[in-house]
């Protein structure tokens, strides 16, 4: 996990608990979404959105096609 994302999650026990409740695939999607950012400000915004979306009950990043490294199978 990226250090900046881990640091943000560690600041709030409730957010850390939500993170632990995600499936490995869900956690990976959020990590990939953060890592995919090209600008530092985008990365920070995505970390903030990760926390917000988890508190909204979302299990994966909203409106993102998914990790580039995962092959699309059409299933």
N, CA, C and O atoms as a CHARMM CRD file, in Angstrom:
* protein
*
  300
    1    1 UNK  N      0.84300  -1.16500   0.00000 PROA 1      0.00000
    2    1 UNK  CA     0.00000   0.00000   0.00000 PROA 1      0.00000
    3    1 UNK  C      0.89700   1.23900   0.00000 PROA 1      0.00000
    4    1 UNK  O      1.91500   1.26100   0.69200 PROA 1      0.00000
    5    2 UNK  N      0.53200   2.26800  -0.76800 PROA 2      0.00000
    6    2 UNK  CA     1.32200   3.49600  -0.77800 PROA 2      0.00000
    7    2 UNK  C      1.35900   4.13500   0.61200 PROA 2      0.00000
    8    2 UNK  O      0.36700   4.11700   1.34100 PROA 2      0.00000
    9    3 UNK  N      2.50000   4.69300   0.96000 PROA 3      0.00000
   10    3 UNK  CA     2.68400   5.26800   2.29300 PROA 3      0.00000
   11    3 UNK  C      1.69700   6.39800   2.57500 PROA 3      0.00000
   12    3 UNK  O      1.19000   6.51000   3.69200 PROA 3      0.00000
   13    4 UNK  N      1.41900   7.23600   1.57500 PROA 4      0.00000
   14    4 UNK  CA     0.51000   8.35700   1.82500 PROA 4      0.00000
   15    4 UNK  C     -0.92500   7.88600   2.06200 PROA 4      0.00000
   16    4 UNK  O     -1.64000   8.47500   2.87300 PROA 4      0.00000
   17    5 UNK  N     -1.34600   6.85100   1.37600 PROA 5      0.00000
   18    5 UNK  CA    -2.67700   6.28600   1.60600 PROA 5      0.00000
   19    5 UNK  C     -2.72900   5.61000   2.97600 PROA 5      0.00000
   20    5 UNK  O     -3.69400   5.78500   3.72000 PROA 5      0.00000
   21    6 UNK  N     -1.70300   4.84700   3.30500 PROA 6      0.00000
   22    6 UNK  CA    -1.64600   4.18100   4.61300 PROA 6      0.00000
   23    6 UNK  C     -1.66700   5.20700   5.74100 PROA 6      0.00000
   24    6 UNK  O     -2.33600   5.00700   6.75500 PROA 6      0.00000
   25    7 UNK  N     -0.93600   6.30100   5.56400 PROA 7      0.00000
   26    7 UNK  CA    -0.90700   7.35100   6.57600 PROA 7      0.00000
   27    7 UNK  C     -2.26600   7.98800   6.78400 PROA 7      0.00000
   28    7 UNK  O     -2.67100   8.24900   7.91700 PROA 7      0.00000
   29    8 UNK  N     -2.96900   8.23700   5.69100 PROA 8      0.00000
   30    8 UNK  CA    -4.30500   8.83200   5.78700 PROA 8      0.00000
   31    8 UNK  C     -5.26900   7.88400   6.49000 PROA 8      0.00000
   32    8 UNK  O     -6.07700   8.31600   7.31200 PROA 8      0.00000
   33    9 UNK  N     -5.18800   6.60600   6.17400 PROA 9      0.00000
   34    9 UNK  CA    -6.07800   5.62600   6.80100 PROA 9      0.00000
   35    9 UNK  C     -5.77700   5.47800   8.28800 PROA 9      0.00000
   36    9 UNK  O     -6.68500   5.26700   9.09200 PROA 9      0.00000
   37   10 UNK  N     -4.50800   5.58800   8.65000 PROA 10     0.00000
   38   10 UNK  CA    -4.10700   5.41300  10.04600 PROA 10     0.00000
   39   10 UNK  C     -4.57300   6.56700  10.93600 PROA 10     0.00000
   40   10 UNK  O     -4.66000   6.41100  12.15400 PROA 10     0.00000
   41   11 UNK  N     -4.87000   7.71200  10.34100 PROA 11     0.00000
   42   11 UNK  CA    -5.28400   8.86800  11.13300 PROA 11     0.00000
   43   11 UNK  C     -6.67800   8.71900  11.73100 PROA 11     0.00000
   44   11 UNK  O     -7.00100   9.37600  12.72000 PROA 11     0.00000
   45   12 UNK  N     -7.49700   7.86900  11.14300 PROA 12     0.00000
   46   12 UNK  CA    -8.87900   7.71900  11.60100 PROA 12     0.00000
   47   12 UNK  C     -9.20100   6.24000  11.79300 PROA 12     0.00000
   48   12 UNK  O     -9.29300   5.49700  10.81500 PROA 12     0.00000
   49   13 UNK  N     -9.37300   5.80500  13.03800 PROA 13     0.00000
   50   13 UNK  CA    -9.65700   4.38900  13.28800 PROA 13     0.00000
   51   13 UNK  C    -10.90500   3.87300  12.56800 PROA 13     0.00000
   52   13 UNK  O    -10.93600   2.71900  12.14200 PROA 13     0.00000
   53   14 UNK  N    -11.93400   4.71700  12.42700 PROA 14     0.00000
   54   14 UNK  CA   -13.15800   4.28000  11.74000 PROA 14     0.00000
   55   14 UNK  C    -12.87700   4.01000  10.26400 PROA 14     0.00000
   56   14 UNK  O    -13.38900   3.04600   9.69500 PROA 14     0.00000
   57   15 UNK  N    -12.06400   4.86200   9.65100 PROA 15     0.00000
   58   15 UNK  CA   -11.70700   4.66500   8.24500 PROA 15     0.00000
   59   15 UNK  C    -10.84100   3.42400   8.09500 PROA 15     0.00000
   60   15 UNK  O    -11.01500   2.65800   7.14700 PROA 15     0.00000
   61   16 UNK  N     -9.91600   3.22000   9.01500 PROA 16     0.00000
   62   16 UNK  CA    -9.06200   2.02900   8.96700 PROA 16     0.00000
   63   16 UNK  C     -9.90300   0.75800   9.08000 PROA 16     0.00000
   64   16 UNK  O     -9.61800  -0.23900   8.41700 PROA 16     0.00000
   65   17 UNK  N    -10.92700   0.79600   9.91300 PROA 17     0.00000
   66   17 UNK  CA   -11.81100  -0.36300  10.06500 PROA 17     0.00000
   67   17 UNK  C    -12.59600  -0.61800   8.78100 PROA 17     0.00000
   68   17 UNK  O    -12.77000  -1.77000   8.38200 PROA 17     0.00000
   69   18 UNK  N    -13.06700   0.43600   8.13700 PROA 18     0.00000
   70   18 UNK  CA   -13.75900   0.28100   6.85300 PROA 18     0.00000
   71   18 UNK  C    -12.82400  -0.33100   5.81400 PROA 18     0.00000
   72   18 UNK  O    -13.23600  -1.18700   5.03100 PROA 18     0.00000
   73   19 UNK  N    -11.56700   0.11000   5.80800 PROA 19     0.00000
   74   19 UNK  CA   -10.57000  -0.42100   4.87000 PROA 19     0.00000
   75   19 UNK  C    -10.39300  -1.92300   5.08600 PROA 19     0.00000
   76   19 UNK  O    -10.36500  -2.69700   4.12900 PROA 19     0.00000
   77   20 UNK  N    -10.27500  -2.32300   6.34100 PROA 20     0.00000
   78   20 UNK  CA   -10.10000  -3.75000   6.64100 PROA 20     0.00000
   79   20 UNK  C    -11.32500  -4.56000   6.23900 PROA 20     0.00000
   80   20 UNK  O    -11.21900  -5.75900   5.98200 PROA 20     0.00000
   81   21 UNK  N    -12.49100  -3.91100   6.18100 PROA 21     0.00000
   82   21 UNK  CA   -13.71400  -4.59800   5.79800 PROA 21     0.00000
   83   21 UNK  C    -13.89400  -4.77400   4.29700 PROA 21     0.00000
   84   21 UNK  O    -14.78600  -5.49900   3.85700 PROA 21     0.00000
   85   22 UNK  N    -13.04800  -4.11200   3.50700 PROA 22     0.00000
   86   22 UNK  CA   -13.12600  -4.26400   2.05200 PROA 22     0.00000
   87   22 UNK  C    -12.54300  -5.60800   1.63000 PROA 22     0.00000
   88   22 UNK  O    -11.70400  -6.17900   2.32700 PROA 22     0.00000
   89   23 UNK  N    -12.98900  -6.09900   0.50000 PROA 23     0.00000
   90   23 UNK  CA   -12.38000  -7.30900  -0.05900 PROA 23     0.00000
   91   23 UNK  C    -10.99100  -6.95000  -0.57700 PROA 23     0.00000
   92   23 UNK  O    -10.71300  -5.77500  -0.81800 PROA 23     0.00000
   93   24 UNK  N    -10.11500  -7.93800  -0.75300 PROA 24     0.00000
   94   24 UNK  CA    -8.80600  -7.64500  -1.34300 PROA 24     0.00000
   95   24 UNK  C     -8.93000  -6.95000  -2.70400 PROA 24     0.00000
   96   24 UNK  O     -8.14100  -6.05900  -3.01800 PROA 24     0.00000
   97   25 UNK  N     -9.90600  -7.35000  -3.50200 PROA 25     0.00000
   98   25 UNK  CA   -10.10200  -6.71200  -4.80400 PROA 25     0.00000
   99   25 UNK  C    -10.51500  -5.25300  -4.63100 PROA 25     0.00000
  100   25 UNK  O    -10.02600  -4.38200  -5.35100 PROA 25     0.00000
  101   26 UNK  N    -11.39700  -4.98200  -3.69600 PROA 26     0.00000
  102   26 UNK  CA   -11.82100  -3.60800  -3.44100 PROA 26     0.00000
  103   26 UNK  C    -10.66400  -2.73700  -2.98200 PROA 26     0.00000
  104   26 UNK  O    -10.50600  -1.61000  -3.45100 PROA 26     0.00000
  105   27 UNK  N     -9.85100  -3.25900  -2.06200 PROA 27     0.00000
  106   27 UNK  CA    -8.67400  -2.50800  -1.60600 PROA 27     0.00000
  107   27 UNK  C     -7.72700  -2.25100  -2.77400 PROA 27     0.00000
  108   27 UNK  O     -7.19800  -1.14900  -2.92000 PROA 27     0.00000
  109   28 UNK  N     -7.51500  -3.27000  -3.60400 PROA 28     0.00000
  110   28 UNK  CA    -6.62500  -3.12200  -4.75300 PROA 28     0.00000
  111   28 UNK  C     -7.14300  -2.06200  -5.72200 PROA 28     0.00000
  112   28 UNK  O     -6.35600  -1.29700  -6.28000 PROA 28     0.00000
  113   29 UNK  N     -8.45700  -2.01200  -5.92400 PROA 29     0.00000
  114   29 UNK  CA    -9.03100  -1.00500  -6.82700 PROA 29     0.00000
  115   29 UNK  C     -8.75100   0.40300  -6.30200 PROA 29     0.00000
  116   29 UNK  O     -8.37400   1.28500  -7.07300 PROA 29     0.00000
  117   30 UNK  N     -8.93100   0.62000  -4.99900 PROA 30     0.00000
  118   30 UNK  CA    -8.64600   1.94000  -4.44000 PROA 30     0.00000
  119   30 UNK  C     -7.15600   2.26500  -4.55000 PROA 30     0.00000
  120   30 UNK  O     -6.79800   3.39000  -4.89900 PROA 30     0.00000
  121   31 UNK  N     -6.28700   1.30200  -4.26000 PROA 31     0.00000
  122   31 UNK  CA    -4.84400   1.53100  -4.37100 PROA 31     0.00000
  123   31 UNK  C     -4.47800   1.88300  -5.81100 PROA 31     0.00000
  124   31 UNK  O     -3.74600   2.84600  -6.04200 PROA 31     0.00000
  125   32 UNK  N     -4.97500   1.12300  -6.77300 PROA 32     0.00000
  126   32 UNK  CA    -4.67800   1.39900  -8.18600 PROA 32     0.00000
  127   32 UNK  C     -5.18800   2.77600  -8.58400 PROA 32     0.00000
  128   32 UNK  O     -4.51900   3.49900  -9.32200 PROA 32     0.00000
  129   33 UNK  N     -6.36800   3.13900  -8.10100 PROA 33     0.00000
  130   33 UNK  CA    -6.95300   4.43900  -8.42400 PROA 33     0.00000
  131   33 UNK  C     -6.05400   5.56600  -7.92100 PROA 33     0.00000
  132   33 UNK  O     -5.82400   6.54400  -8.63300 PROA 33     0.00000
  133   34 UNK  N     -5.54900   5.43200  -6.70100 PROA 34     0.00000
  134   34 UNK  CA    -4.63700   6.43900  -6.14500 PROA 34     0.00000
  135   34 UNK  C     -3.32600   6.44200  -6.93100 PROA 34     0.00000
  136   34 UNK  O     -2.82800   7.50600  -7.29900 PROA 34     0.00000
  137   35 UNK  N     -2.77300   5.27200  -7.18500 PROA 35     0.00000
  138   35 UNK  CA    -1.50000   5.15900  -7.89400 PROA 35     0.00000
  139   35 UNK  C     -1.58300   5.66200  -9.33600 PROA 35     0.00000
  140   35 UNK  O     -0.57300   6.08200  -9.90000 PROA 35     0.00000
  141   36 UNK  N     -2.76000   5.62400  -9.93100 PROA 36     0.00000
  142   36 UNK  CA    -2.94500   6.02200 -11.32400 PROA 36     0.00000
  143   36 UNK  C     -2.89200   7.54100 -11.51300 PROA 36     0.00000
  144   36 UNK  O     -2.76200   8.01500 -12.64100 PROA 36     0.00000
  145   37 UNK  N     -2.99000   8.29800 -10.43600 PROA 37     0.00000
  146   37 UNK  CA    -2.96600   9.76400 -10.53300 PROA 37     0.00000
  147   37 UNK  C     -1.59600  10.23100 -11.01300 PROA 37     0.00000
  148   37 UNK  O     -0.56300   9.72000 -10.58100 PROA 37     0.00000
  149   38 UNK  N     -1.61000  11.20400 -11.90700 PROA 38     0.00000
  150   38 UNK  CA    -0.35800  11.71900 -12.45700 PROA 38     0.00000
  151   38 UNK  C      0.16400  12.93000 -11.68000 PROA 38     0.00000
  152   38 UNK  O      1.37500  13.13200 -11.58900 PROA 38     0.00000
  153   39 UNK  N     -0.73100  13.72600 -11.12900 PROA 39     0.00000
  154   39 UNK  CA    -0.33800  14.92800 -10.39600 PROA 39     0.00000
  155   39 UNK  C     -0.49100  14.68800  -8.89500 PROA 39     0.00000
  156   39 UNK  O     -1.40200  13.98000  -8.46600 PROA 39     0.00000
  157   40 UNK  N      0.40400  15.28100  -8.09700 PROA 40     0.00000
  158   40 UNK  CA     0.29700  15.11900  -6.63700 PROA 40     0.00000
  159   40 UNK  C     -1.05100  15.58900  -6.08200 PROA 40     0.00000
  160   40 UNK  O     -1.59300  14.97200  -5.16500 PROA 40     0.00000
  161   41 UNK  N     -1.59000  16.67900  -6.63400 PROA 41     0.00000
  162   41 UNK  CA    -2.87400  17.17400  -6.12100 PROA 41     0.00000
  163   41 UNK  C     -4.01400  16.21300  -6.46000 PROA 41     0.00000
  164   41 UNK  O     -4.96500  16.07700  -5.69000 PROA 41     0.00000
  165   42 UNK  N     -3.91700  15.55100  -7.60600 PROA 42     0.00000
  166   42 UNK  CA    -4.92500  14.54200  -7.95900 PROA 42     0.00000
  167   42 UNK  C     -4.81700  13.35800  -7.01400 PROA 42     0.00000
  168   42 UNK  O     -5.82700  12.81500  -6.56500 PROA 42     0.00000
  169   43 UNK  N     -3.60200  12.96700  -6.71900 PROA 43     0.00000
  170   43 UNK  CA    -3.37300  11.84400  -5.80000 PROA 43     0.00000
  171   43 UNK  C     -3.97400  12.14400  -4.42800 PROA 43     0.00000
  172   43 UNK  O     -4.65400  11.29700  -3.84900 PROA 43     0.00000
  173   44 UNK  N     -3.72600  13.34800  -3.90900 PROA 44     0.00000
  174   44 UNK  CA    -4.27100  13.72600  -2.60400 PROA 44     0.00000
  175   44 UNK  C     -5.79500  13.77400  -2.63400 PROA 44     0.00000
  176   44 UNK  O     -6.45400  13.35800  -1.68100 PROA 44     0.00000
  177   45 UNK  N     -6.35000  14.28500  -3.73100 PROA 45     0.00000
  178   45 UNK  CA    -7.80700  14.32600  -3.86700 PROA 45     0.00000
  179   45 UNK  C     -8.38000  12.91400  -3.88300 PROA 45     0.00000
  180   45 UNK  O     -9.43100  12.66200  -3.29400 PROA 45     0.00000
  181   46 UNK  N     -7.69600  11.99700  -4.55100 PROA 46     0.00000
  182   46 UNK  CA    -8.17800  10.61400  -4.60600 PROA 46     0.00000
  183   46 UNK  C     -8.07300   9.92600  -3.24700 PROA 46     0.00000
  184   46 UNK  O     -8.92900   9.11300  -2.89800 PROA 46     0.00000
  185   47 UNK  N     -7.05600  10.23600  -2.49500 PROA 47     0.00000
  186   47 UNK  CA    -6.95200   9.67600  -1.14100 PROA 47     0.00000
  187   47 UNK  C     -8.12500  10.17800  -0.30000 PROA 47     0.00000
  188   47 UNK  O     -8.75900   9.40900   0.42300 PROA 47     0.00000
  189   48 UNK  N     -8.40300  11.47100  -0.40400 PROA 48     0.00000
  190   48 UNK  CA    -9.54000  12.04900   0.32400 PROA 48     0.00000
  191   48 UNK  C    -10.85300  11.40400  -0.12200 PROA 48     0.00000
  192   48 UNK  O    -11.69800  11.07200   0.70900 PROA 48     0.00000
  193   49 UNK  N    -11.02200  11.22800  -1.43600 PROA 49     0.00000
  194   49 UNK  CA   -12.24200  10.59700  -1.96100 PROA 49     0.00000
  195   49 UNK  C    -12.34100   9.13600  -1.52800 PROA 49     0.00000
  196   49 UNK  O    -13.44200   8.64200  -1.28500 PROA 49     0.00000
  197   50 UNK  N    -11.21500   8.44300  -1.42800 PROA 50     0.00000
  198   50 UNK  CA   -11.22900   7.05800  -0.95000 PROA 50     0.00000
  199   50 UNK  C    -11.86600   7.00300   0.43000 PROA 50     0.00000
  200   50 UNK  O    -12.74200   6.17900   0.68900 PROA 50     0.00000
  201   51 UNK  N    -11.41800   7.88600   1.31000 PROA 51     0.00000
  202   51 UNK  CA   -11.98900   7.92600   2.65600 PROA 51     0.00000
  203   51 UNK  C    -13.48100   8.25700   2.60900 PROA 51     0.00000
  204   51 UNK  O    -14.28900   7.60200   3.26700 PROA 51     0.00000
  205   52 UNK  N    -13.83900   9.27300   1.83000 PROA 52     0.00000
  206   52 UNK  CA   -15.24100   9.68400   1.74200 PROA 52     0.00000
  207   52 UNK  C    -16.11900   8.57100   1.17200 PROA 52     0.00000
  208   52 UNK  O    -17.19500   8.29000   1.69900 PROA 52     0.00000
  209   53 UNK  N    -15.65700   7.94600   0.10100 PROA 53     0.00000
  210   53 UNK  CA   -16.46000   6.90800  -0.53800 PROA 53     0.00000
  211   53 UNK  C    -16.65100   5.70100   0.37300 PROA 53     0.00000
  212   53 UNK  O    -17.72800   5.10500   0.39300 PROA 53     0.00000
  213   54 UNK  N    -15.61900   5.33600   1.12600 PROA 54     0.00000
  214   54 UNK  CA   -15.78600   4.22600   2.06400 PROA 54     0.00000
  215   54 UNK  C    -16.82800   4.57300   3.12700 PROA 54     0.00000
  216   54 UNK  O    -17.63800   3.72300   3.49900 PROA 54     0.00000
  217   55 UNK  N    -16.81500   5.81300   3.61900 PROA 55     0.00000
  218   55 UNK  CA   -17.80100   6.23300   4.61900 PROA 55     0.00000
  219   55 UNK  C    -19.20500   6.31100   4.02500 PROA 55     0.00000
  220   55 UNK  O    -20.19500   6.23000   4.75200 PROA 55     0.00000
  221   56 UNK  N    -19.29100   6.46600   2.70700 PROA 56     0.00000
  222   56 UNK  CA   -20.59500   6.45700   2.02400 PROA 56     0.00000
  223   56 UNK  C    -21.06500   5.03400   1.73400 PROA 56     0.00000
  224   56 UNK  O    -22.15900   4.83100   1.20700 PROA 56     0.00000
  225   57 UNK  N    -20.23800   4.05300   2.08000 PROA 57     0.00000
  226   57 UNK  CA   -20.61600   2.65900   1.87700 PROA 57     0.00000
  227   57 UNK  C    -20.14100   2.05800   0.56700 PROA 57     0.00000
  228   57 UNK  O    -20.47600   0.91700   0.24700 PROA 57     0.00000
  229   58 UNK  N    -19.36800   2.81300  -0.18900 PROA 58     0.00000
  230   58 UNK  CA   -18.87300   2.28900  -1.46100 PROA 58     0.00000
  231   58 UNK  C    -17.73100   1.31500  -1.20500 PROA 58     0.00000
  232   58 UNK  O    -16.92500   1.50900  -0.29500 PROA 58     0.00000
  233   59 UNK  N    -17.67400   0.27800  -2.00900 PROA 59     0.00000
  234   59 UNK  CA   -16.67300  -0.77400  -1.83600 PROA 59     0.00000
  235   59 UNK  C    -15.55800  -0.70100  -2.88000 PROA 59     0.00000
  236   59 UNK  O    -14.55100  -1.40100  -2.77600 PROA 59     0.00000
  237   60 UNK  N    -15.75100   0.15800  -3.88900 PROA 60     0.00000
  238   60 UNK  CA   -14.75500   0.38500  -4.94200 PROA 60     0.00000
  239   60 UNK  C    -14.86400   1.83500  -5.39400 PROA 60     0.00000
  240   60 UNK  O    -15.88300   2.48100  -5.14900 PROA 60     0.00000
  241   61 UNK  N    -13.82200   2.35900  -6.05400 PROA 61     0.00000
  242   61 UNK  CA   -13.88500   3.75100  -6.51200 PROA 61     0.00000
  243   61 UNK  C    -15.03200   3.96700  -7.49900 PROA 61     0.00000
  244   61 UNK  O    -15.26500   3.15200  -8.39200 PROA 61     0.00000
  245   62 UNK  N    -15.72500   5.05700  -7.32000 PROA 62     0.00000
  246   62 UNK  CA   -16.83100   5.39500  -8.21600 PROA 62     0.00000
  247   62 UNK  C    -16.29700   5.92700  -9.54300 PROA 62     0.00000
  248   62 UNK  O    -15.32000   6.67500  -9.58800 PROA 62     0.00000
  249   63 UNK  N    -16.95500   5.52600 -10.60600 PROA 63     0.00000
  250   63 UNK  CA   -16.73700   6.11500 -11.93300 PROA 63     0.00000
  251   63 UNK  C    -15.30600   5.93400 -12.43800 PROA 63     0.00000
  252   63 UNK  O    -14.75300   6.83900 -13.06400 PROA 63     0.00000
  253   64 UNK  N    -14.71900   4.80500 -12.17900 PROA 64     0.00000
  254   64 UNK  CA   -13.35500   4.51100 -12.62300 PROA 64     0.00000
  255   64 UNK  C    -13.38300   3.14500 -13.27700 PROA 64     0.00000
  256   64 UNK  O    -13.94000   2.20700 -12.70800 PROA 64     0.00000
  257   65 UNK  N    -12.79000   3.00500 -14.47100 PROA 65     0.00000
  258   65 UNK  CA   -12.90100   1.73500 -15.20200 PROA 65     0.00000
  259   65 UNK  C    -12.14600   0.56100 -14.58400 PROA 65     0.00000
  260   65 UNK  O    -12.38700  -0.58600 -14.95900 PROA 65     0.00000
  261   66 UNK  N    -11.25300   0.82000 -13.65800 PROA 66     0.00000
  262   66 UNK  CA   -10.52900  -0.27000 -13.01100 PROA 66     0.00000
  263   66 UNK  C     -9.04600  -0.24100 -13.30600 PROA 66     0.00000
  264   66 UNK  O     -8.56600   0.56400 -14.10400 PROA 66     0.00000
  265   67 UNK  N     -8.33100  -1.13300 -12.64700 PROA 67     0.00000
  266   67 UNK  CA    -6.87700  -1.19800 -12.77800 PROA 67     0.00000
  267   67 UNK  C     -6.47200  -1.51800 -14.21100 PROA 67     0.00000
  268   67 UNK  O     -7.06700  -2.37700 -14.86300 PROA 67     0.00000
  269   68 UNK  N     -5.46100  -0.81900 -14.68300 PROA 68     0.00000
  270   68 UNK  CA    -4.97400  -1.03000 -16.04700 PROA 68     0.00000
  271   68 UNK  C     -4.39800  -2.42500 -16.23500 PROA 68     0.00000
  272   68 UNK  O     -4.49500  -2.99900 -17.32000 PROA 68     0.00000
  273   69 UNK  N     -3.80100  -2.96900 -15.18800 PROA 69     0.00000
  274   69 UNK  CA    -3.11500  -4.25800 -15.32300 PROA 69     0.00000
  275   69 UNK  C     -4.07800  -5.44300 -15.37500 PROA 69     0.00000
  276   69 UNK  O     -3.68200  -6.55100 -15.73800 PROA 69     0.00000
  277   70 UNK  N     -5.34500  -5.21000 -15.01200 PROA 70     0.00000
  278   70 UNK  CA    -6.29900  -6.31100 -15.01400 PROA 70     0.00000
  279   70 UNK  C     -6.87200  -6.48400 -16.41200 PROA 70     0.00000
  280   70 UNK  O     -7.35200  -5.52300 -17.01300 PROA 70     0.00000
  281   71 UNK  N     -6.82500  -7.66600 -16.91200 PROA 71     0.00000
  282   71 UNK  CA    -7.31800  -7.95400 -18.25200 PROA 71     0.00000
  283   71 UNK  C     -8.83700  -7.89300 -18.27000 PROA 71     0.00000
  284   71 UNK  O     -9.50400  -8.39100 -17.36300 PROA 71     0.00000
  285   72 UNK  N     -9.36100  -7.28700 -19.29800 PROA 72     0.00000
  286   72 UNK  CA   -10.81000  -7.23000 -19.48100 PROA 72     0.00000
  287   72 UNK  C    -11.26000  -8.50600 -20.17700 PROA 72     0.00000
  288   72 UNK  O    -10.79100  -8.82900 -21.26900 PROA 72     0.00000
  289   73 UNK  N    -12.16800  -9.22400 -19.53800 PROA 73     0.00000
  290   73 UNK  CA   -12.63500 -10.48700 -20.11300 PROA 73     0.00000
  291   73 UNK  C    -14.06000 -10.38400 -20.62500 PROA 73     0.00000
  292   73 UNK  O    -14.54500 -11.29500 -21.29600 PROA 73     0.00000
  293   74 UNK  N    -14.73000  -9.29600 -20.32000 PROA 74     0.00000
  294   74 UNK  CA   -16.11200  -9.13800 -20.74300 PROA 74     0.00000
  295   74 UNK  C    -17.09900  -9.84200 -19.83800 PROA 74     0.00000
  296   74 UNK  O    -18.29300  -9.88000 -20.13500 PROA 74     0.00000
  297   75 UNK  N    -16.62200 -10.40000 -18.74100 PROA 75     0.00000
  298   75 UNK  CA   -17.51300 -11.07300 -17.78700 PROA 75     0.00000
  299   75 UNK  C    -17.92400 -10.15500 -16.67900 PROA 75     0.00000
  300   75 UNK  O    -18.67300 -10.55800 -15.78900 PROA 75     0.00000
